[in-house]
Short mmCIF file of C-alpha atoms in Angstrom, two decimals:
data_model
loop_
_atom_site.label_atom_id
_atom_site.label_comp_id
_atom_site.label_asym_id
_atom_site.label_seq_id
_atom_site.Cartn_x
_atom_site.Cartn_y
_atom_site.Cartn_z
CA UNK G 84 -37.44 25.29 1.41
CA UNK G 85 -37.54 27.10 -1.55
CA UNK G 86 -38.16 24.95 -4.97
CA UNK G 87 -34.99 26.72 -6.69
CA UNK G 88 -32.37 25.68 -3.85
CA UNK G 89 -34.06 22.37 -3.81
CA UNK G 90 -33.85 22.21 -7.94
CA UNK G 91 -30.03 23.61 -7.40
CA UNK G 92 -29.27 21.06 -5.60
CA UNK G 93 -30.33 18.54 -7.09
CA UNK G 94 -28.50 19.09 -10.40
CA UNK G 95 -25.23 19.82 -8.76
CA UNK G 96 -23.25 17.18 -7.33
CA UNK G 97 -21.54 16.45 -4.03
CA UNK G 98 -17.87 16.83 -5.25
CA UNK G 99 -19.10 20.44 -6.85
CA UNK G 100 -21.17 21.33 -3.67
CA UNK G 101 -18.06 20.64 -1.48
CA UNK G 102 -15.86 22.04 -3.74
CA UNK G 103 -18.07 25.73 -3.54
CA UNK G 104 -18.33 25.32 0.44
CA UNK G 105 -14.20 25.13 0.30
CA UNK G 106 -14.07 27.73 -2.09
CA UNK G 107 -16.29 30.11 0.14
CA UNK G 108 -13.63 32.09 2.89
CA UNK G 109 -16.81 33.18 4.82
CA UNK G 110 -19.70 31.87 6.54
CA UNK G 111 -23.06 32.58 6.64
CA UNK G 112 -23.50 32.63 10.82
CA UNK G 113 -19.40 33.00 12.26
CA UNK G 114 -16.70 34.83 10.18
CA UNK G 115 -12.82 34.00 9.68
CA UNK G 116 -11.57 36.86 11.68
CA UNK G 117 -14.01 36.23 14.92
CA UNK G 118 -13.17 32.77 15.11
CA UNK G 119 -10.50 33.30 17.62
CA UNK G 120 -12.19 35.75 20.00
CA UNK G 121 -15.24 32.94 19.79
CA UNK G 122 -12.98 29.86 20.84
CA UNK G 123 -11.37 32.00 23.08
CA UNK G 124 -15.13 33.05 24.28
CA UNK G 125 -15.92 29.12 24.62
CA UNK G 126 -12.99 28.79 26.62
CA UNK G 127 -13.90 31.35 29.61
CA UNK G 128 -17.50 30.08 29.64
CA UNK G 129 -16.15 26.30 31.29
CA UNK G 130 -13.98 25.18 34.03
CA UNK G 131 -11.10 23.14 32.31
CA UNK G 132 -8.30 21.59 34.64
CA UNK G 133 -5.50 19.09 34.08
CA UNK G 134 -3.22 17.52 36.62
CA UNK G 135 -0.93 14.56 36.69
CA UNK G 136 -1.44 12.11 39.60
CA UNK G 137 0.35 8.88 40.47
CA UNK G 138 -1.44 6.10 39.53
CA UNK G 139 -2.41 5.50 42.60
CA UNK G 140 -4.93 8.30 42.72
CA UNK G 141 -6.79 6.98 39.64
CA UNK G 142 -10.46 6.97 40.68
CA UNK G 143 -12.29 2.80 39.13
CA UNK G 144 -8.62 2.29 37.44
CA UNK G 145 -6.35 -0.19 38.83
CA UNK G 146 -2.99 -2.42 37.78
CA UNK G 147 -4.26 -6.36 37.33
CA UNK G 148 -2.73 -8.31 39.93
CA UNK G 149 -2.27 -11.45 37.82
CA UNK G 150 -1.01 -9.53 34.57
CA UNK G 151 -0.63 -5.66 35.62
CA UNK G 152 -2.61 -4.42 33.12
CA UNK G 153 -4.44 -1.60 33.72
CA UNK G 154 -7.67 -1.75 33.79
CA UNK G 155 -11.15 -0.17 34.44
CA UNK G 156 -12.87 -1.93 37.46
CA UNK G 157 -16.28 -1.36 34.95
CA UNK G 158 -14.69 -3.87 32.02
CA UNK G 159 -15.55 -0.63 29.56
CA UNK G 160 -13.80 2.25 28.04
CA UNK G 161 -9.95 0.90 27.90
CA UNK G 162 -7.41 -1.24 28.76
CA UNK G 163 -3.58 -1.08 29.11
CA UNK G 164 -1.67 -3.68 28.09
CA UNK G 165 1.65 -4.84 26.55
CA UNK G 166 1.96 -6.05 22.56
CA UNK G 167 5.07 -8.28 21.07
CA UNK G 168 5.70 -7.17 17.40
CA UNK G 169 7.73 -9.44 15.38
CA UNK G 170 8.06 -8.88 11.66
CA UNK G 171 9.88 -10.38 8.61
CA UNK G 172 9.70 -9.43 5.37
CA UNK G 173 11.25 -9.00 1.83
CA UNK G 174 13.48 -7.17 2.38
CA UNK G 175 13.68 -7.64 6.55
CA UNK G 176 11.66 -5.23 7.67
CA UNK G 177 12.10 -1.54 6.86
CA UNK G 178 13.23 -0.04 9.97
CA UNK G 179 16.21 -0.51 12.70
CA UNK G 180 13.63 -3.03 14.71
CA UNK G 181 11.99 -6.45 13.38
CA UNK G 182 10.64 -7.43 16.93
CA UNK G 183 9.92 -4.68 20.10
CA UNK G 184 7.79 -4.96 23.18
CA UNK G 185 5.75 -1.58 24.06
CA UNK G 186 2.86 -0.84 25.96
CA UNK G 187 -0.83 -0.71 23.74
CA UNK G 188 -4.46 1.04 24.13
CA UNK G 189 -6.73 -2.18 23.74
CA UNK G 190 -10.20 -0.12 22.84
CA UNK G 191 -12.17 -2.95 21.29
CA UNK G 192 -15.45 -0.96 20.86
CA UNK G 193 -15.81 1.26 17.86
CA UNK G 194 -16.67 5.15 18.00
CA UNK G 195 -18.25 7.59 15.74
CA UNK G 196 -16.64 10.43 14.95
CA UNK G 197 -19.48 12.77 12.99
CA UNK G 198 -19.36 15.80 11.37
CA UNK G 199 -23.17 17.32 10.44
CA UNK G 200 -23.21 19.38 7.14
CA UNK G 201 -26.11 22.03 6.14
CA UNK G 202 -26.68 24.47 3.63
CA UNK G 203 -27.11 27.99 4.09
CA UNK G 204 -27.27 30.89 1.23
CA UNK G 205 -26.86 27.68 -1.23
CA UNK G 206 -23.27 26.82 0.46
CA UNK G 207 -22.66 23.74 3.36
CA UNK G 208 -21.69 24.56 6.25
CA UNK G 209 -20.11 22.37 8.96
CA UNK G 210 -21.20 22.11 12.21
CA UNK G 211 -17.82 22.04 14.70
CA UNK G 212 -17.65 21.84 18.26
CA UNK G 213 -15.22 23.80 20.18
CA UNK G 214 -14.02 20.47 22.53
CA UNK G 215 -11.88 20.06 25.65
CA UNK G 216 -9.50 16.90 25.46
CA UNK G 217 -7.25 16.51 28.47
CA UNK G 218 -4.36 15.89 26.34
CA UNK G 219 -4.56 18.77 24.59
CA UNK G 220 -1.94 21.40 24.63
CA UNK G 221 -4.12 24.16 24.61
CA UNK G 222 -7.26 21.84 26.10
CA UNK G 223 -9.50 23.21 23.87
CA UNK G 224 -9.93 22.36 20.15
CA UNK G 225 -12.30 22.26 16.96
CA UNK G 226 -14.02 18.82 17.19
CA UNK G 227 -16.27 16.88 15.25
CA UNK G 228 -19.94 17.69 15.42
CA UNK G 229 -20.15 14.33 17.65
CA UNK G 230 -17.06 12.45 19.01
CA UNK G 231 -17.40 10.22 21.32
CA UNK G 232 -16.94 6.17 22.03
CA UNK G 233 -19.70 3.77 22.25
CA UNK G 234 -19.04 3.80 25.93
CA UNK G 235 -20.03 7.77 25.62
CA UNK G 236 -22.89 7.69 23.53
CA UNK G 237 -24.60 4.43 25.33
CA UNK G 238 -23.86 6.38 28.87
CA UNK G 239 -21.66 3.57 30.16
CA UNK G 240 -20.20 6.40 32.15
CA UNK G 241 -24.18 7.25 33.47
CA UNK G 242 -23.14 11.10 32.29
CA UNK G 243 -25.26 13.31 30.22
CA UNK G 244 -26.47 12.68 26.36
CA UNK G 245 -23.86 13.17 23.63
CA UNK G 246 -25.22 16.24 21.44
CA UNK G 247 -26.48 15.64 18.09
CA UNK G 248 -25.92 11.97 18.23
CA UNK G 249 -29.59 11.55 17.04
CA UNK G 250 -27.80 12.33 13.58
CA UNK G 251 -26.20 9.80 13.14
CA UNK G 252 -27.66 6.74 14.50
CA UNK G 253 -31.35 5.87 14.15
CA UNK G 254 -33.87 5.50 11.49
CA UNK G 255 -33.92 9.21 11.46
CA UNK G 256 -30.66 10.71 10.72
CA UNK G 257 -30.07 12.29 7.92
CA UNK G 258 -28.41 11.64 4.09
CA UNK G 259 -24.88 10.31 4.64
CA UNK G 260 -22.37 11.66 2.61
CA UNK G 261 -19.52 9.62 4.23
CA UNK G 262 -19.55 7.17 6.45
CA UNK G 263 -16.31 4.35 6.38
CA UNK G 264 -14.49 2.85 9.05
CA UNK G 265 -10.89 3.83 9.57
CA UNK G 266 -7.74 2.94 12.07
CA UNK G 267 -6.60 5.00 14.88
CA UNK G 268 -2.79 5.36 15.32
CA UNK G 269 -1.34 1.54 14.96
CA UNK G 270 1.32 2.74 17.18
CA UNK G 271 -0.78 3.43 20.02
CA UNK G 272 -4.15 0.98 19.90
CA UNK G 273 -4.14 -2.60 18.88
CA UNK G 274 -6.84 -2.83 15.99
CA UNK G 275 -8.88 0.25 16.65
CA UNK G 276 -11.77 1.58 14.22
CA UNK G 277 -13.95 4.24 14.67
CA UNK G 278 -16.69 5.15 12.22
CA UNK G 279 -16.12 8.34 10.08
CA UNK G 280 -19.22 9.80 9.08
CA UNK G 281 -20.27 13.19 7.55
CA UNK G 282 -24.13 13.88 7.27
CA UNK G 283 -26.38 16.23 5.71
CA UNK G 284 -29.13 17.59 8.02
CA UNK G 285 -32.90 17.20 6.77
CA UNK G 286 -34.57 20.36 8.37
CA UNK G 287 -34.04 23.11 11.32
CA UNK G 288 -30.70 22.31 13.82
CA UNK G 289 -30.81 23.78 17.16
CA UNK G 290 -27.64 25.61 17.34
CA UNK G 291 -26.05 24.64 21.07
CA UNK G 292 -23.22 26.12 23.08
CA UNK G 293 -20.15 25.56 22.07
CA UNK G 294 -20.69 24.53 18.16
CA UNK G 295 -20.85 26.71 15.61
CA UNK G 296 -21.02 26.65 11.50
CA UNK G 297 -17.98 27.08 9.12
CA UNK G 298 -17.65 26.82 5.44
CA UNK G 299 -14.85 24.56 4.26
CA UNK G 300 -12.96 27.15 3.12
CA UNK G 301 -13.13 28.80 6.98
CA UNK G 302 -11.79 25.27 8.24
CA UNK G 303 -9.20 25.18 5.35
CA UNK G 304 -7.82 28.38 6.98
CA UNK G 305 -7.73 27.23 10.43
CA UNK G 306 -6.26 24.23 9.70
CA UNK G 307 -3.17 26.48 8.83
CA UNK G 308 -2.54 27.28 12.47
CA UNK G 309 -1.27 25.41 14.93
CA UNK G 310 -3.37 23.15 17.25
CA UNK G 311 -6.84 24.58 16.48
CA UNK G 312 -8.30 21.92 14.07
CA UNK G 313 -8.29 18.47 16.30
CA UNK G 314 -7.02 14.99 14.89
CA UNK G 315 -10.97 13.54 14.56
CA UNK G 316 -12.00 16.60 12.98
CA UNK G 317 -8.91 16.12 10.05
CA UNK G 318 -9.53 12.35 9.79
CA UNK G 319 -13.44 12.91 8.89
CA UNK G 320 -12.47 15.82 6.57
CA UNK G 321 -10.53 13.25 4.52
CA UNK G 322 -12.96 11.07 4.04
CA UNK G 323 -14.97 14.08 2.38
CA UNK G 324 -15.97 13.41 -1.58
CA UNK G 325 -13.79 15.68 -3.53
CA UNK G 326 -13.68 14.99 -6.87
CA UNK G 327 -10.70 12.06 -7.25
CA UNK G 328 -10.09 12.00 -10.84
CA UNK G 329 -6.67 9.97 -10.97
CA UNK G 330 -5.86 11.22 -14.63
CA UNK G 331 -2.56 11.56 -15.40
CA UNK G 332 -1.04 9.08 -12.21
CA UNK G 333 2.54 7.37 -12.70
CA UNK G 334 -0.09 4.62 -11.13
CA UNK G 335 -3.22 3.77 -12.76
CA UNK G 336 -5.77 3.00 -10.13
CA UNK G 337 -5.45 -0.82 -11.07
CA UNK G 338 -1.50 -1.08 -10.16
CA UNK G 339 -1.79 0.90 -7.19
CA UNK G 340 -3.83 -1.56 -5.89
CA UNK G 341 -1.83 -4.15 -6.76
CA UNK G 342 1.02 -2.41 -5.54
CA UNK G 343 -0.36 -1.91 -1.94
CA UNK G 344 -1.59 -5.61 -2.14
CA UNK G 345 2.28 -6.57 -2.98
CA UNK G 346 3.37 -4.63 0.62
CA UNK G 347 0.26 -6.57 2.29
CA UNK G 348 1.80 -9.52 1.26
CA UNK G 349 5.66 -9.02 1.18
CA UNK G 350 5.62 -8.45 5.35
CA UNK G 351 4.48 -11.00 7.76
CA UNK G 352 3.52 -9.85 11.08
CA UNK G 353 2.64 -11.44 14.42
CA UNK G 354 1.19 -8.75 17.14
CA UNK G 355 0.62 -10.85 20.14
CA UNK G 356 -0.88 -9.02 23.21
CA UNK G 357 1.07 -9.88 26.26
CA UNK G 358 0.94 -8.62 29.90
CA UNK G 359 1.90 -5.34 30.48
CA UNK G 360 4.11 -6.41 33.68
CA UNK G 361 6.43 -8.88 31.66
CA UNK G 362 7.21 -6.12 28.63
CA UNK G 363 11.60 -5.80 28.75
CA UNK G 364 12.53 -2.63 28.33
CA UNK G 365 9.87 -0.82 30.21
CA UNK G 366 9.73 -0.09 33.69
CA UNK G 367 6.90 1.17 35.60
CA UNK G 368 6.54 3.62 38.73
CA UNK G 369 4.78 5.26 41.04
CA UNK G 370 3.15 7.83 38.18
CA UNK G 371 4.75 6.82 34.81
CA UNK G 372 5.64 3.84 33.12
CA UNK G 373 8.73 4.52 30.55
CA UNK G 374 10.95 3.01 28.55
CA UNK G 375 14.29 2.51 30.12
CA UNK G 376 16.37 4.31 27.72
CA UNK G 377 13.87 7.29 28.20
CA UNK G 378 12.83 7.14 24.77
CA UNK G 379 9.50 6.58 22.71
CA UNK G 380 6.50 7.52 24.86
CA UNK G 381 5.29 7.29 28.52
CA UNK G 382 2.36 6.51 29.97
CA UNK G 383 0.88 8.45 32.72
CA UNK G 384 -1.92 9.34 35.01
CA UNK G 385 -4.07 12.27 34.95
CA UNK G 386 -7.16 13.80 37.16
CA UNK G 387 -9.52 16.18 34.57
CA UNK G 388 -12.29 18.55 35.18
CA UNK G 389 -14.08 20.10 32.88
CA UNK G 390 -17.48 21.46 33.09
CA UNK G 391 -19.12 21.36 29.10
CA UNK G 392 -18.59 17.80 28.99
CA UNK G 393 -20.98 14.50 29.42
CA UNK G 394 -19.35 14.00 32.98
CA UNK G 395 -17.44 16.80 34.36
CA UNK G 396 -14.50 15.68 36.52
CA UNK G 397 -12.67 12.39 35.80
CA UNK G 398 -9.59 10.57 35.93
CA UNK G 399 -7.76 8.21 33.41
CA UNK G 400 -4.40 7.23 31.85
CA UNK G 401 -2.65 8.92 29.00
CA UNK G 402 -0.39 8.05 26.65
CA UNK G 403 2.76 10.93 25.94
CA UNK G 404 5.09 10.72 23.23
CA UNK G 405 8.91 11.75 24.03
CA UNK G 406 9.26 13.98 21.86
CA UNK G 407 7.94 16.57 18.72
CA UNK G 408 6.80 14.40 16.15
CA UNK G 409 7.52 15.13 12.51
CA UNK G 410 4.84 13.83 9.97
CA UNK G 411 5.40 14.86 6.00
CA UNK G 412 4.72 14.40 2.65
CA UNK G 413 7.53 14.82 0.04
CA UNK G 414 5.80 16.15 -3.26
CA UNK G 415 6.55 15.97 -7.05
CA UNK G 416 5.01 17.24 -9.96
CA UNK G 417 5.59 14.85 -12.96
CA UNK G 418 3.87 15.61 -16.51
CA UNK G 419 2.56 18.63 -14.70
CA UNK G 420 0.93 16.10 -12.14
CA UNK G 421 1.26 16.53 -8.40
CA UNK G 422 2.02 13.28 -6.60
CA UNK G 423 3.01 12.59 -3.06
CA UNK G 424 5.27 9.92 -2.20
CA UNK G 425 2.96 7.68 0.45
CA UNK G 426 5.23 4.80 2.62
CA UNK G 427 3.64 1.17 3.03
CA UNK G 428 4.06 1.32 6.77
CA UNK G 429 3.82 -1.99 9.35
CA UNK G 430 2.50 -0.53 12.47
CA UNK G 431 2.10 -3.20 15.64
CA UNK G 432 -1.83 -2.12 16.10
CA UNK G 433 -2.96 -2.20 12.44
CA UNK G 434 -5.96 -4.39 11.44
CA UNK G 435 -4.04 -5.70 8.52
CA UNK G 436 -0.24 -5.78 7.90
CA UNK G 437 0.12 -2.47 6.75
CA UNK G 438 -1.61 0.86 5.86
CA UNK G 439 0.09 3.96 3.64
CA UNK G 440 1.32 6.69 6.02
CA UNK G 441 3.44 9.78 4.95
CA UNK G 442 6.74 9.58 3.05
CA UNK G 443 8.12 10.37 7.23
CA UNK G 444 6.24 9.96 10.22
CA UNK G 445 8.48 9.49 13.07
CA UNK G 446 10.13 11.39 16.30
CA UNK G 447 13.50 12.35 15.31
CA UNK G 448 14.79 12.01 18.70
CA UNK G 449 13.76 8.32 19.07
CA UNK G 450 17.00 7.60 16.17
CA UNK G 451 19.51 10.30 16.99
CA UNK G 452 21.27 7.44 18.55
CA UNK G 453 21.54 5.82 15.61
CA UNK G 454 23.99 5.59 12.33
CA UNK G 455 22.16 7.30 9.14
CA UNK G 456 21.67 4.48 7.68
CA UNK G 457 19.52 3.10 10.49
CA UNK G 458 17.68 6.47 10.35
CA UNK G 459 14.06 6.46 8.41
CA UNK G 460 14.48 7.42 4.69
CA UNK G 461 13.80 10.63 3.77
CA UNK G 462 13.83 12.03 6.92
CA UNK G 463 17.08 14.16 6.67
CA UNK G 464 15.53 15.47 3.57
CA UNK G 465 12.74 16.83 5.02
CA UNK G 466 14.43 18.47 8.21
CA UNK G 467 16.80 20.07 5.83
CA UNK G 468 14.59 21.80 3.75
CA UNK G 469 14.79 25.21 3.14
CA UNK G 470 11.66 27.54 3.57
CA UNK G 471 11.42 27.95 -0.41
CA UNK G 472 10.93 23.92 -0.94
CA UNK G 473 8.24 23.98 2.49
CA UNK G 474 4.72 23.89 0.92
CA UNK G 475 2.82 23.72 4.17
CA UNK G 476 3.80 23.46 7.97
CA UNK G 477 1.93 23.42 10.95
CA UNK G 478 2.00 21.39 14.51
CA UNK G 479 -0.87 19.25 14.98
CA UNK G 480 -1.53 17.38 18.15
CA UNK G 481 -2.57 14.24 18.06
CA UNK G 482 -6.47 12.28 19.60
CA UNK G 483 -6.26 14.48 23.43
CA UNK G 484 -8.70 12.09 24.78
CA UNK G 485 -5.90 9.01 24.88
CA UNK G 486 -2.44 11.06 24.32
CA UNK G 487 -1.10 13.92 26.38
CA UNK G 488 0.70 17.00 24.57
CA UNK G 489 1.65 14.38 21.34
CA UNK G 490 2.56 17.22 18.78
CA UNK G 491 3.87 16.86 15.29
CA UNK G 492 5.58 18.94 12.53
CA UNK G 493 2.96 18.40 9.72
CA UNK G 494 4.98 19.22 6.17
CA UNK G 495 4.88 19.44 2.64
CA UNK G 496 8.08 19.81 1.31
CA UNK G 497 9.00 20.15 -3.11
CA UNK G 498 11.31 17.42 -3.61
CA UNK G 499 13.35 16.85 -6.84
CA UNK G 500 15.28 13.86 -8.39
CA UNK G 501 17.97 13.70 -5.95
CA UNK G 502 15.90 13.95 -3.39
CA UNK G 503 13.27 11.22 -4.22
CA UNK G 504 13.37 9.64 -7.28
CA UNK G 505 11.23 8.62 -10.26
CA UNK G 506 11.73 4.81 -8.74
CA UNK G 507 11.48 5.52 -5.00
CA UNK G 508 12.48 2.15 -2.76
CA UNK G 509 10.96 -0.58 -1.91
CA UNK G 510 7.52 0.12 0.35
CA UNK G 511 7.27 3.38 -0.87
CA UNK G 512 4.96 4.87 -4.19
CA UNK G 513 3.87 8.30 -6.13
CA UNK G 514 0.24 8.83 -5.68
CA UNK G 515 -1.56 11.53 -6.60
CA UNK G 516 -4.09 12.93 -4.06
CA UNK G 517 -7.07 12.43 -5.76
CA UNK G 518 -5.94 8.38 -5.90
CA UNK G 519 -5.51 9.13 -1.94
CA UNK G 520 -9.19 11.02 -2.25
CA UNK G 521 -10.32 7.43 -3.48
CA UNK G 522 -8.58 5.35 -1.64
CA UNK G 523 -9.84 6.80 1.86
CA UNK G 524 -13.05 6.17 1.04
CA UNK G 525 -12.36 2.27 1.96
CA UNK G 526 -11.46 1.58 5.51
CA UNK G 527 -7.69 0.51 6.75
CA UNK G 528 -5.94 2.04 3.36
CA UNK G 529 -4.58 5.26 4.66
CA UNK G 530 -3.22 5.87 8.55
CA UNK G 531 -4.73 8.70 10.50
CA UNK G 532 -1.22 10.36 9.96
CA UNK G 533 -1.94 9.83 5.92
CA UNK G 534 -5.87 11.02 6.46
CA UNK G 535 -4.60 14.51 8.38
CA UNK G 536 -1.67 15.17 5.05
CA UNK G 537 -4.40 14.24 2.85
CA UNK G 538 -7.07 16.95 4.78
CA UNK G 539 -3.98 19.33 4.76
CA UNK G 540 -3.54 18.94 0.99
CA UNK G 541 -7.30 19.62 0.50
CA UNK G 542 -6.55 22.71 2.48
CA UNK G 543 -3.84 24.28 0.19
CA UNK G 544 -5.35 23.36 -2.65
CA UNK G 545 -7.74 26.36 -4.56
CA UNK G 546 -10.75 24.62 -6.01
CA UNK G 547 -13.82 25.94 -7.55
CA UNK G 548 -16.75 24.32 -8.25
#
């Protein structure tokens, strides 16, 4: 290498480096406008296929005869079982429900979810992975570099090696720029991590099918269409260094702290994992097990093949949401400061009693049943926003190896003092997203749903180094 890009960067630092790699709209190997004919490309050169079975047809996966969990007959991978939430809090909860039954992912092994980072022409590039994920709605997406369970990359499944993994784990991988432990989606596991890590290569990388390199800024782009960036890839991104100067926060660092250790405190919640048979409300069936009033999610059986992964044909459960999703930020600017308003949310699978989430992150249709004032604050106020208050919207699906077709509205919507005030309610606090930028840096602060706005942000936001 030569001694000027070594000198270069050593006297500039991470924040600036990542802020020139988002500020760069082209990359050095794959540009902007041949992205799509490339995925696309990817896409023809593998077999991908997708059908829903009963459960019947599920190939090692069978319903426990003592507590009809489902289960895989190796003891690895998953497991599906039933969870009993009961909360109480000051003030009782902040929702229509204090106590629910519902079906949970039990996933007690932790992944890594990697993305590898090199320079080229003095500007890092990210190495992405164009992935299939059954429960995808297109099937194919932009992955991390590596994503993949313990159960993956230790070849519990006796398939091929996982790509790159030598990166990460081992005395020789290379300098770590992030690496932190963070929740999946509390709704759906029951105290899931995986390990977010992004890593700068030492030397040459082999450059293998289906990966290729993009500046930040390129990602930044595509992460303004719909369903191309994947939910590992935005969760990583978020954990990325930016410069998080909190200066001129309603919240100094200090009482935000103390603030999200007040919500900790002020809710008490018992998760108790139960058998899945014995869960009221749900009812289960030849291929789907439901909730009886059709609502919420399902969870269903599919049989996948798809020829660019570790084992090519497969069969497992999914989970599927009822519904589009809408996930959203409302956003202030006070002293000329931008804050978001972030929500201290209780979700049943959390590690601790509650993480921050969006200002709304909910399926509409799940509460049209119910009187307004049963309905999740702020929600109204986001689905009647006009285009001229909508900072950002795309639909994002959700993790496609565990969920099928789960979709949101991702938003960022102006708000103004009628809308949310100064003093927002109890559980909820104006942050500004370099305090989020800090906070995500620590495991179990921010939800995945809170790690993708907080990627998005990064994404509308122009910085140079």
């Amino acid at each position: 290498m030569p001694s000027h890009i070594i000198q270069t960067r050593e006297n500039t630092s991470l924040p600036a480096r990542i802020a020139r790699s988002a500020a760069t709209a082209e990359g050095a190997h794959l540009s902007t406008e041949d992205f799509g004919d490339w995925l696309a490309e990817r896409g023809r050169a593998n077999t991908f296929r997708v059908e829903r079975i009963p459960f019947a047809e599920l190939d090692g996966w069978s319903f426990q005869e003592s507590t009809g969990n489902l289960v895989h007959r190796s003891g690895r991978f998953f497991t599906v079982e039933g969870l009993h939430v009961t909360e109480d809090g000051e003030p009782y909860g902040d929702g229509p429900y204090a106590e629910w039954y519902q079906p949970i992912i039990k996933q007690p092994e932790v992944g890594i979810l990697g993305i590898l980072v090199k320079e080229f022409d003095g500007v890092l590039h990210f190495l992405m992975q164009a992935k299939m994920e059954p429960g995808n709605p297109n099937l194919l997406q932009l992955s991390p570099t590596v994503q993949a369970t313990r159960s993956n990359y230790t070849k519990a499944h006796k398939g091929a090696d996982v790509k790159y993994i030598e990166y990460f784990v081992g005395p020789n991988r290379g300098r770590v720029i992030a690496d932190v432990l963070q929740s999946e989606h509390g709704s759906w596991f029951y105290r899931k991590s995986n390990r977010n890590m992004v890593v700068e290569a030492v030397g040459d990388v082999p450059l293998l099918d289906d990966f290729c390199w993009l500046t930040l800024g390129q990602i930044h782009e595509l992460l303004r269409r719909d369903n191309v960036v994947n939910m590992d890839s935005r969760t990583v991104l978020s954990c990325l260094p930016f410069a998080d100067a909190s200066d001129g926060a309603l919240l100094s660092d200090v009482e935000l702290h103390s603030w999200i250790t007040g919500e900790r405190t002020r809710h008490s919640v018992r998760a108790e994992r139960v058998p899945l048979e014995s869960i009221p409300g749900w009812k289960r069936g030849d291929s789907t097990i439901e909730h009886e009033e059709g609502r919420y999610f399902n969870v269903v059986a599919v049989s996948v093949q798809a020829g660019n992964r570790e084992v090519t044909g497969w069969t497992q459960p999914l989970f599927e949401p009822v519904g589009l999703g809408v996930t959203a930020f409302l956003t202030r600017e006070f002293g000329g400061v931008p804050h978001v308003l972030v929500n201290a949310r209780v979700e049943g699978g959390f590690l601790d009693t509650v993480e921050l989430g969006p200002t709304v992150q909910c399926t509409p249709d799940n509460y049209a049943h119910l009187p307004e004032a049963e309905r999740p604050r702020f929600l109204d106020t986001v689905l009647r926003a006009g285009p001229d208050r909508i900072r950002y919207e795309v639909v994002h699906s959700e993790e496609g190896g565990r969920f099928l077709n789960a979709e949101s509205r991702f938003l960022v919507v102006e708000a103004d003092e009628a809308d949310a005030p100064l003093d927002p309610p109890p559980g909820y606090a104006w942050v500004t997203p370099g305090q989020l930028t800090s906070l995500v840096r620590h495991g179990h602060y921010l939800n995945v749903q809170a790690r993708t706005m907080l990627a998005c942000l990064n994404a509308t936001a122009v910085r140079t180094p």
